[in-house]
Coordinates of C-alpha atoms and ligand atoms in Angstrom, one line a residue:
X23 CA 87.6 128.3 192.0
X24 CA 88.2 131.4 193.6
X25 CA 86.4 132.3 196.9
X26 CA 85.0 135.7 196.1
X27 CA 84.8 136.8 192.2
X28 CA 83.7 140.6 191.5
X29 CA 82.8 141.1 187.9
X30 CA 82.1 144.4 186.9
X31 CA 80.6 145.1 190.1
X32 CA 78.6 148.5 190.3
X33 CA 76.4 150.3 193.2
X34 CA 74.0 152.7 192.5
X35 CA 72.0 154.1 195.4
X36 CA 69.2 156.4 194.7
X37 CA 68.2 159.4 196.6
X38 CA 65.1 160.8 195.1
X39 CA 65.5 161.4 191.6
X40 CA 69.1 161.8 192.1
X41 CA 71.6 158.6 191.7
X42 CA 74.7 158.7 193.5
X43 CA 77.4 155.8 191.8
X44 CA 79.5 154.7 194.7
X45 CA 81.0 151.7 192.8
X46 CA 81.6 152.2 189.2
X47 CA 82.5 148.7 188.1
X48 CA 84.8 146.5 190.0
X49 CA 86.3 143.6 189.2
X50 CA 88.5 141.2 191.1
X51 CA 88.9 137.5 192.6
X52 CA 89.8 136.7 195.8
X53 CA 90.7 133.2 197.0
X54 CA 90.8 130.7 199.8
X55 CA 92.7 131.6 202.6
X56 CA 93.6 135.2 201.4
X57 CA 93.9 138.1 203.8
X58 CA 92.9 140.9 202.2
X59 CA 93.1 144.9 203.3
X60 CA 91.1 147.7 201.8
X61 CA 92.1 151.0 201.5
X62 CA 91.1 154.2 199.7
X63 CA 89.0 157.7 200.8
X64 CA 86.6 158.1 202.1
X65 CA 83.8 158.3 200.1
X66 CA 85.3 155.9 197.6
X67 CA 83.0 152.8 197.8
X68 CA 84.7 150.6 200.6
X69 CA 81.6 150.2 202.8
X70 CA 79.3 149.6 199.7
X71 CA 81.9 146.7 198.2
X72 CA 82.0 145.0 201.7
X73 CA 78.5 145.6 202.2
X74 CA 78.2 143.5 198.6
X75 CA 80.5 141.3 199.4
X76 CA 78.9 140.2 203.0
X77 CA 75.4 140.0 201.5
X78 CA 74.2 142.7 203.3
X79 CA 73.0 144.4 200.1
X80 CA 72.7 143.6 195.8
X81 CA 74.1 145.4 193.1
X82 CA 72.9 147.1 190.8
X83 CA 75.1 146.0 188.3
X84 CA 77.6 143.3 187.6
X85 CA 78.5 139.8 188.9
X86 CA 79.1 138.8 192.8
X87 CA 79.8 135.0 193.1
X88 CA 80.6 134.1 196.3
X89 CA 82.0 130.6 196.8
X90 CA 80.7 129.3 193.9
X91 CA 77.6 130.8 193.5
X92 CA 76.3 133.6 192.0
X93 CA 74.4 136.0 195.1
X94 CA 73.8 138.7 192.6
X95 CA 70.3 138.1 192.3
X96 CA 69.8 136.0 195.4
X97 CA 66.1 136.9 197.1
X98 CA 66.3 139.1 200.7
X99 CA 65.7 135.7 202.2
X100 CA 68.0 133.6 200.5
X101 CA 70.6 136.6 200.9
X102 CA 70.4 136.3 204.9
X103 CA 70.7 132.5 205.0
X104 CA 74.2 132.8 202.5
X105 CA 75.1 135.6 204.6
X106 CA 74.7 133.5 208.2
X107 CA 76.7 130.5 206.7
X108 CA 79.4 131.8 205.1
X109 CA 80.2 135.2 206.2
X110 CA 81.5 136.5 210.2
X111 CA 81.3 140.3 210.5
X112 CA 83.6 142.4 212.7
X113 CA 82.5 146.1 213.1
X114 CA 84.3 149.3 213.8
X115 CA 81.7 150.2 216.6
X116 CA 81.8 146.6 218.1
X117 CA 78.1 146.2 218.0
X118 CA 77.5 143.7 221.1
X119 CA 74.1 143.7 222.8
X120 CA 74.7 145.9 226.1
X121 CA 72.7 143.4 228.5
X122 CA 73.9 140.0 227.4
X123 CA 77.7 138.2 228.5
X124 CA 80.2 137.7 226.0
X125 CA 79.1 134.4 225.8
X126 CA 75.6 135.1 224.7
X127 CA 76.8 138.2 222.7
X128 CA 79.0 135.8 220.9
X129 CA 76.5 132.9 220.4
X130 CA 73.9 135.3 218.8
X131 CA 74.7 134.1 215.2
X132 CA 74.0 130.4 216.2
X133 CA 70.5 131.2 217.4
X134 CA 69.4 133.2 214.1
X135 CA 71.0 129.8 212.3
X136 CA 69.8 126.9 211.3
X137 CA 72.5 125.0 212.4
X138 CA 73.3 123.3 215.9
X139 CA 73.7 125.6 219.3
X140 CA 76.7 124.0 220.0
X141 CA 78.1 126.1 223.4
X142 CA 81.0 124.1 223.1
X143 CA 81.9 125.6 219.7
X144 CA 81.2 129.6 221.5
X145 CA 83.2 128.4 224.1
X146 CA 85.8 127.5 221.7
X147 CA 85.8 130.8 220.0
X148 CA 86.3 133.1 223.1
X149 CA 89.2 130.7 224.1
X150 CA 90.5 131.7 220.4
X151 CA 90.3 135.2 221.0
X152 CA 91.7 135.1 224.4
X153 CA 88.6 136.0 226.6
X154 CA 87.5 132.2 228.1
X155 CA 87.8 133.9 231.1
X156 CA 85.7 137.0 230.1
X157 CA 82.7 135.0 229.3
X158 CA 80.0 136.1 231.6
X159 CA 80.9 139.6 232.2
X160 CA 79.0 142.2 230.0
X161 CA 80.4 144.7 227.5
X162 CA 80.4 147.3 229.4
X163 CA 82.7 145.5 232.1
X164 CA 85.1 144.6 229.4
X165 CA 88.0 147.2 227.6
X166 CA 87.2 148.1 223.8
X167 CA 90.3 145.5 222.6
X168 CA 88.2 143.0 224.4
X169 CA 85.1 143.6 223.0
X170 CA 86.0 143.6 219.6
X171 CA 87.8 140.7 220.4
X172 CA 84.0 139.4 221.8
X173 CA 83.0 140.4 218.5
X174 CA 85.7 138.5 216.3
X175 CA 84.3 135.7 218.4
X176 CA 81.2 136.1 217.3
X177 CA 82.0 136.3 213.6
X178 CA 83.7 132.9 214.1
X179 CA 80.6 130.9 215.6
X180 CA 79.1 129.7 212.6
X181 CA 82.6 128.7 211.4
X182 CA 82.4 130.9 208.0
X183 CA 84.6 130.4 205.7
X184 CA 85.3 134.4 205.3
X185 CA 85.7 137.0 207.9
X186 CA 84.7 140.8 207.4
X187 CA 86.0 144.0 209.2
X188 CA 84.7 147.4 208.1
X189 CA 87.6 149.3 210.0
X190 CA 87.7 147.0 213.3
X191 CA 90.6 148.4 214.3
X192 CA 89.0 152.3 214.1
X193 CA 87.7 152.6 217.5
X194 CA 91.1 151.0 219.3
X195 CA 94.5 152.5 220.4
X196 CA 97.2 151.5 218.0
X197 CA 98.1 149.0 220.5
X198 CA 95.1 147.6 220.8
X199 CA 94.3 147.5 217.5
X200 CA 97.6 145.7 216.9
X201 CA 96.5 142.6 219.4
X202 CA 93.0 142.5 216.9
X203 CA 95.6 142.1 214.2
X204 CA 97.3 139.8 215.8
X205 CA 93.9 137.9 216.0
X206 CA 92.7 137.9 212.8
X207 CA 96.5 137.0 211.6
X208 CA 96.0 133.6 213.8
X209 CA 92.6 133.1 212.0
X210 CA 94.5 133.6 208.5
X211 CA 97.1 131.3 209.0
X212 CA 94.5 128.4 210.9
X213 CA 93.0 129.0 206.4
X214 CA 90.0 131.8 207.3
X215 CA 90.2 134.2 204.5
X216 CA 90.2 137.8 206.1
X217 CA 88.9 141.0 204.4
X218 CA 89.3 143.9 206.5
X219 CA 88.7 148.1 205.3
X220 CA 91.2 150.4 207.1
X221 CA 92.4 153.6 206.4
X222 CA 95.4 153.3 208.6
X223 CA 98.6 151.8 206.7
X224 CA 100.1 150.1 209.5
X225 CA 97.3 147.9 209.6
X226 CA 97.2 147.1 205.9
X227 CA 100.6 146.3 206.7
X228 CA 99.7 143.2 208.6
X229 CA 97.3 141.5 205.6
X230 CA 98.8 140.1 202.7
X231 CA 97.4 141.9 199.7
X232 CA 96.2 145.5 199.4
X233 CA 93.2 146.4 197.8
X234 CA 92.5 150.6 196.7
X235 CA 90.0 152.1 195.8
X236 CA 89.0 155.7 194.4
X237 CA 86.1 157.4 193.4
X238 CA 84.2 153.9 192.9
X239 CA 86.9 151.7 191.0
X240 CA 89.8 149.9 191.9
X241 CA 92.7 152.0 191.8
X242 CA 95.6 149.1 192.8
X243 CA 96.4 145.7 193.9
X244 CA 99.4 144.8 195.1
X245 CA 100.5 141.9 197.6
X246 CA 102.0 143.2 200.7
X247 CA 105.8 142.4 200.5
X248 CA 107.0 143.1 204.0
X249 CA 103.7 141.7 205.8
X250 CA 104.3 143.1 209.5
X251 CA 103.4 140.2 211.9
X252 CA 101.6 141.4 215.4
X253 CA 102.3 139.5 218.8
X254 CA 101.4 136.3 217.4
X255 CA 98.5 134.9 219.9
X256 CA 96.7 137.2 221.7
X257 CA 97.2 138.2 225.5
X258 CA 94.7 137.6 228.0
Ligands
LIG6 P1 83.6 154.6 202.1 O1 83.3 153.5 203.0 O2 84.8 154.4 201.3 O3 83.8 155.9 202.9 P2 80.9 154.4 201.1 O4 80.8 153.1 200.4 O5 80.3 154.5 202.4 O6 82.4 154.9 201.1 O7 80.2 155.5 200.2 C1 80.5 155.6 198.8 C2 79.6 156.7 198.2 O8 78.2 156.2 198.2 C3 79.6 158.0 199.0 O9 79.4 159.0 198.0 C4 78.4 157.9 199.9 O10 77.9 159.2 200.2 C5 77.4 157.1 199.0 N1 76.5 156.3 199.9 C6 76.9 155.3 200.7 N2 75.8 154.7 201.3 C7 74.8 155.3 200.7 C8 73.3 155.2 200.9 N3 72.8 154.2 201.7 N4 72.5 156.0 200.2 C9 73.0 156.9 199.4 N5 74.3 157.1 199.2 C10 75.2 156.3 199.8
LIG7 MG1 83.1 153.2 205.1

């Protein structure tokens, strides 16, 4: 059983009258402990697939089955409690809370779960990314590299068994964004199936399988064959 299968997968947003097709039928499988880049234009339906993917919206057309089970059709509610189990999202703007620690920032998934508030386990996860000894100061006394790395933290709380980056590294230096590669490379080989978007090839270089896209289908899928391998645990 594959983790992620895309059958067919189509978008459709609707502006008015006027429907705009961002993803024209998709179809692919990903599986267990993959790590996964996706490229294309922009424009081309990268945002919309990993919005589809995370749970964060439904299509309009097709098959989603996520672990097993089909979230096509799954109710808002329903949606947002497979979302908070199974998925950790990394964003290209960060998106921690300004007032609240690392610690707190990166603990925020627990308290919208059902599941225990383990601090341990937060702890835990800011060791992973480096940043134990980051964990009470705020974002804004922390370096961009660090708070994404905050925020990779945070995707990991609810130990998900898939990790999403819409273009994590697209805020960051190149070295920078390098040391969040290097991150999400530890994750991938600890089993966490990684899916990031980038338009930046160097990065795709450090996943295992490409992913394009154009105009709203899959243009190619290749596996990487000279994965580049970043610094391989993060600095502190
Ligand atoms: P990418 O991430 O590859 O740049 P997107 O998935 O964001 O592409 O967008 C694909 C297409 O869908 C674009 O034509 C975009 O304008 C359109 N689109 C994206 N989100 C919406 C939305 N919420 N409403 C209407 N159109 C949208
Ligand atoms: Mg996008």
């Amino acid at each position: 059983m594959a983790l992620i299968e895309a059958q067919d997968l189509k978008k459709t947003y609707k502006i008015g009258t006027i429907d705009v097709p961002a993803l024209k039928g998709v179809s692919f499988k990903i599986e267990y402990g993959e790590f996964v880049a996706i490229m294309g234009p922009s424009g081309s339906g990268k945002s919309t697939l990993m919005n589809l993917i995370g749970c964060l919206d439904r299509p309009t057309g097709g098959k989603y089955i996520l672990d097993g089970f089909d979230a096509s059709k799954l109710s808002d509610a329903a949606r947002a409690e497979v979302r908070n189990r199974k998925i950790g999202f990394v964003f290209q703007s960060f998106n921690l809370l300004p007032k609240m620690s690392a610690f707190k920032n990166a603990m925020l998934p627990m308290m919208y779960s059902t599941g225990p508030k383990d601090a341990k386990k937060v702890r835990e996860a800011l060791k992973s990314v480096g940043l134990e000894h980051r964990m009470h100061h705020t974002p804004m006394q922390l370096s961009g590299g660090e708070q994404q790395r905050v925020a990779v933290a945070r995707s990991l709380v609810n130990d998900p068994p898939v990790v999403l980056g819409d273009e994590p590294t697209g805020n960051l230096d190149s070295t920078t964004g390098v040391e969040i590669m290097a991150i999400f490379q530890h994750l991938n080989n600890e089993g966490k199936t990684v899916i990031i978007v980038t338009h930046e090839p160097d990065i795709a270089q450090h996943a295992k399988r490409i992913l394009r896209f154009r105009d709203g289908l899959l243009e190619s899928d290749e596996a990487v064959e000279e994965q580049l391998i970043a610094v391989p645990k993060p600095k502190d």
